[in-house]
Amino acid sequence: MKKIYSWIIMALLICTFSISALAAGDSPRVVDDADLLSSSEEKELANKLDKISEKHQVDVVVVTVDDIGSSSVRDYADDYYDYNGYGYGSEYDGVLLLINMSGRDWYISTCGYGIKAFTDFGIDYIGNQITPELGDGKYAKAFDEFADLADTFIQSAKDGKPIRSKKDLPKGPFPWLKAICGSFLIALLIAIIRILCLFGELKSVRKQERADYYTKEGSMHVTDRREFFLYRKVDRTKKPESSGSGSSTHVSSSGRTHGGGGGKF
Amino acid sequence: MEYKCPCCGGGINFDSGIQKMKCPYCDTEFEMETLQSFDNELRTDGDEDLTWNKATNAQWMEGELDGLKTYGCQSCGAEIVADETLGASKCPYCDSPIVMKAQFAGDLKPDYVIPFKLDKKAATDKLKEHLSNKKLLPKIFKDQNHIDEVKGVYVPFWLFDADANARIRYRATKVRHWSDSQYMYKETSYYAVMRGGNISFNTIPVDGSSKMADDLMESIEPFNFQEAVPFQSAYLAGYLADRYDVDSDASIGRANDRVRKSTEVAFARTVEGYSTVIPETTNIRLSNGKVRYALYPVWILNTSWNGEKYTFAMNGQTGKFVGNLPADKSLAVKYFFKTLGILGVAFTAIARLLFMFI
């Protein structure tokens, strides 16, 4: 009996470990080859990324390098992701942020569920948010922001609302200043109208423009009635664009499908 | 010969490329028949004739003028006609005392008079009503003192009758909207609309006293002529009458303006099925015009407050009461900020609530 017990426990332990091994891969989620972070910053970031990745079962990775040689940023990022075993599940769900210092490039590569959660619009938006910090050299802050945004985007996608355009972005706190200004502006308009009405109450003397009352009943006869067409003009205005973006994808060297986008900082 | 463009007024040429008439200034294209019709209309727009015939007024009969005296106001120079039994009284225009000057003579005899239908009490009641429920009226204005000094005055009016023959040209539009996948379209079609016809007017009143503000008198309209009777001086007893000092010729302009406006509107109502209808030219010819002289009953109250003079008038036949009132500026400010504050807070609260749900 005891023997069977221990075998079962062994099996269970092996399973749990292999699952997390499969999940986490052989590589850590923060690879700071360009040495942009201090060791404490690196540890903090790694903890955060681990938490987020495990929560959603989607790998969120940050990689910094000094140089990528002759490859394109896109290929380097995709390949780094594929050949280092990142990604959960059969689709290798995950997202990777690559920073290349020699070209001052940033690139986000997505795979599996990552393609769904990070649309072209979404990647663009994240890029816009972190580029100022990257440009200022505040790398820890930039990556922290990336982590938070990744968390939000994946959560939105899991809730069934992937972020495709401006109106999908999360709301933020209630804008008190704007609300108060707007409300008082409208109130001002109404107050002005009310005061004008109250002043109008006081005026009762006005000229009579017409003599309608003095028209003899039934005296009006229309004897001549003609209408003809003169000319016509057509105006047209272009309709505004709507909807939002999806995710564009490509196939990398490993044969897997990746989404992604990047820019300079 | 050159045709005028109905759109911009420039000279139109024949464009051989499109085989149509085209205006080189605004690029609009027209059919030849359209231009010919429009040109015809421009030619036959015609002249106006807005003259009136003056009625021959009756002469005063023997003894009719006996009881009537002219009273003069020392302060503002007004001349009032009243019964000789009128005791000491105050001028209806400036509240100063008036004195009997002379036997009333000369002038035209009024053709008609509408006798006073409402008495002094009705006038004071109406005044109280007029002053009530006006939020910006200074409290002190409702002081009891002024309310008793209401005077019944017969105001001279010129009454205009005529048949008008009108020819009006309107510019009308029809608008159509549609859209396809890329654009939204709006098509505006312009039409020339002609209306001609007759319409008659009776007893349009124009104030014949320069002392009585015209807009004040127009505000208490309408007067119902059905209740007018041939004039007799007996009706004046107990009331004041003003003498006319504006000639009927001088009043014609006002009558004509009103005739024109009413005619335009009346005929515009017969134009249906268009998005907009705007009169372009109006031509009116009057015939069978008649001018008569009548006295209409008006209750007048003059008041000064804070250095300004205020005049109230009530139609002695229908009871319509008018008169501009002063505003208490501090009350206005108070109401303004009260409204602003309450609504501002209310809207912010609503915004906050809505934010939780969108």
Coordinates of C-alpha atoms in Angstrom, one line a residue, chain A residues 34-137:
Chain A
A34 CA 21.9 45.0 -22.9
D35 CA 22.2 45.5 -19.1
L36 CA 19.5 48.2 -19.0
L37 CA 18.2 47.2 -15.6
S38 CA 19.8 46.9 -12.1
S39 CA 19.5 43.5 -10.5
S40 CA 16.8 44.6 -8.2
E41 CA 14.8 46.0 -11.1
E42 CA 15.3 42.8 -13.0
K43 CA 14.1 40.7 -10.1
E44 CA 11.0 42.9 -9.6
L45 CA 10.1 42.8 -13.3
A46 CA 10.6 39.1 -13.5
N47 CA 8.3 38.5 -10.6
K48 CA 5.6 40.7 -12.1
L49 CA 5.9 39.0 -15.5
D50 CA 5.8 35.6 -13.9
K51 CA 2.6 36.5 -12.0
I52 CA 0.9 37.9 -15.0
S53 CA 1.9 35.0 -17.3
E54 CA 0.7 32.4 -14.8
K55 CA -2.5 34.2 -14.1
H56 CA -3.5 34.2 -17.8
Q57 CA -1.5 31.2 -19.0
V58 CA 0.0 33.5 -21.6
D59 CA 3.8 34.2 -21.6
V60 CA 4.8 37.8 -21.2
V61 CA 8.5 38.3 -21.9
V62 CA 11.0 41.1 -22.1
V63 CA 14.3 40.8 -23.9
T64 CA 17.0 43.4 -24.3
V65 CA 20.1 43.1 -26.5
D66 CA 22.9 45.3 -27.6
D67 CA 23.0 44.1 -31.2
I68 CA 21.0 41.8 -33.5
G69 CA 23.5 41.4 -36.2
S70 CA 22.2 41.3 -39.7
S71 CA 18.7 40.0 -39.0
S72 CA 15.6 42.2 -39.1
V73 CA 14.1 43.1 -35.7
R74 CA 11.0 41.1 -36.5
D75 CA 12.9 37.9 -37.4
Y76 CA 15.1 38.2 -34.4
A77 CA 12.2 38.6 -32.0
D78 CA 10.1 35.8 -33.6
D79 CA 13.1 33.5 -33.6
Y80 CA 14.1 34.3 -30.0
Y81 CA 10.6 33.5 -28.9
D82 CA 10.3 30.2 -30.9
Y83 CA 13.8 28.8 -30.2
N84 CA 13.8 29.6 -26.5
G85 CA 10.7 27.6 -25.8
Y86 CA 8.3 30.4 -24.8
G87 CA 4.6 30.1 -25.0
Y88 CA 1.8 28.2 -23.2
G89 CA -0.1 25.3 -24.6
S90 CA -0.2 23.9 -28.2
E91 CA -0.4 27.3 -29.7
Y92 CA 2.5 28.7 -27.8
D93 CA 0.4 31.6 -26.4
G94 CA 2.6 34.6 -25.5
V95 CA 4.0 38.0 -26.3
L96 CA 7.6 39.2 -26.3
L97 CA 9.0 42.7 -26.1
L98 CA 12.4 43.0 -27.7
I99 CA 14.7 46.1 -27.3
N100 CA 17.7 46.4 -29.6
M101 CA 20.0 49.1 -28.4
S102 CA 22.2 49.4 -31.5
G103 CA 19.3 50.2 -33.7
R104 CA 17.2 51.7 -30.9
D105 CA 14.4 49.4 -31.9
W106 CA 11.5 48.1 -30.0
Y107 CA 9.5 45.2 -31.3
I108 CA 6.6 43.2 -29.9
S109 CA 6.2 39.7 -31.2
T110 CA 3.0 37.7 -30.6
C111 CA 2.1 34.1 -30.9
G112 CA -1.0 32.0 -30.4
Y113 CA -3.4 33.7 -28.1
G114 CA -1.1 36.7 -28.1
I115 CA -2.0 37.4 -31.7
K116 CA -5.7 37.8 -30.6
A117 CA -5.0 39.8 -27.5
F118 CA -2.6 42.3 -29.2
T119 CA -4.0 43.7 -32.4
D120 CA -2.0 46.0 -34.7
F121 CA -3.8 48.9 -33.0
G122 CA -3.0 47.6 -29.6
I123 CA 0.7 47.1 -30.4
D124 CA 0.8 50.6 -31.8
Y125 CA -0.8 52.0 -28.7
I126 CA 1.6 50.2 -26.3
G127 CA 4.5 51.4 -28.4
N128 CA 3.3 55.0 -28.1
Q129 CA 3.0 54.6 -24.3
I130 CA 6.5 53.2 -23.7
T131 CA 8.5 55.1 -26.3
P132 CA 8.8 58.3 -24.3
E133 CA 10.2 56.4 -21.3
L134 CA 12.6 54.3 -23.5
G135 CA 13.8 57.5 -25.1
D136 CA 14.5 59.1 -21.7
G137 CA 16.4 56.0 -20.5

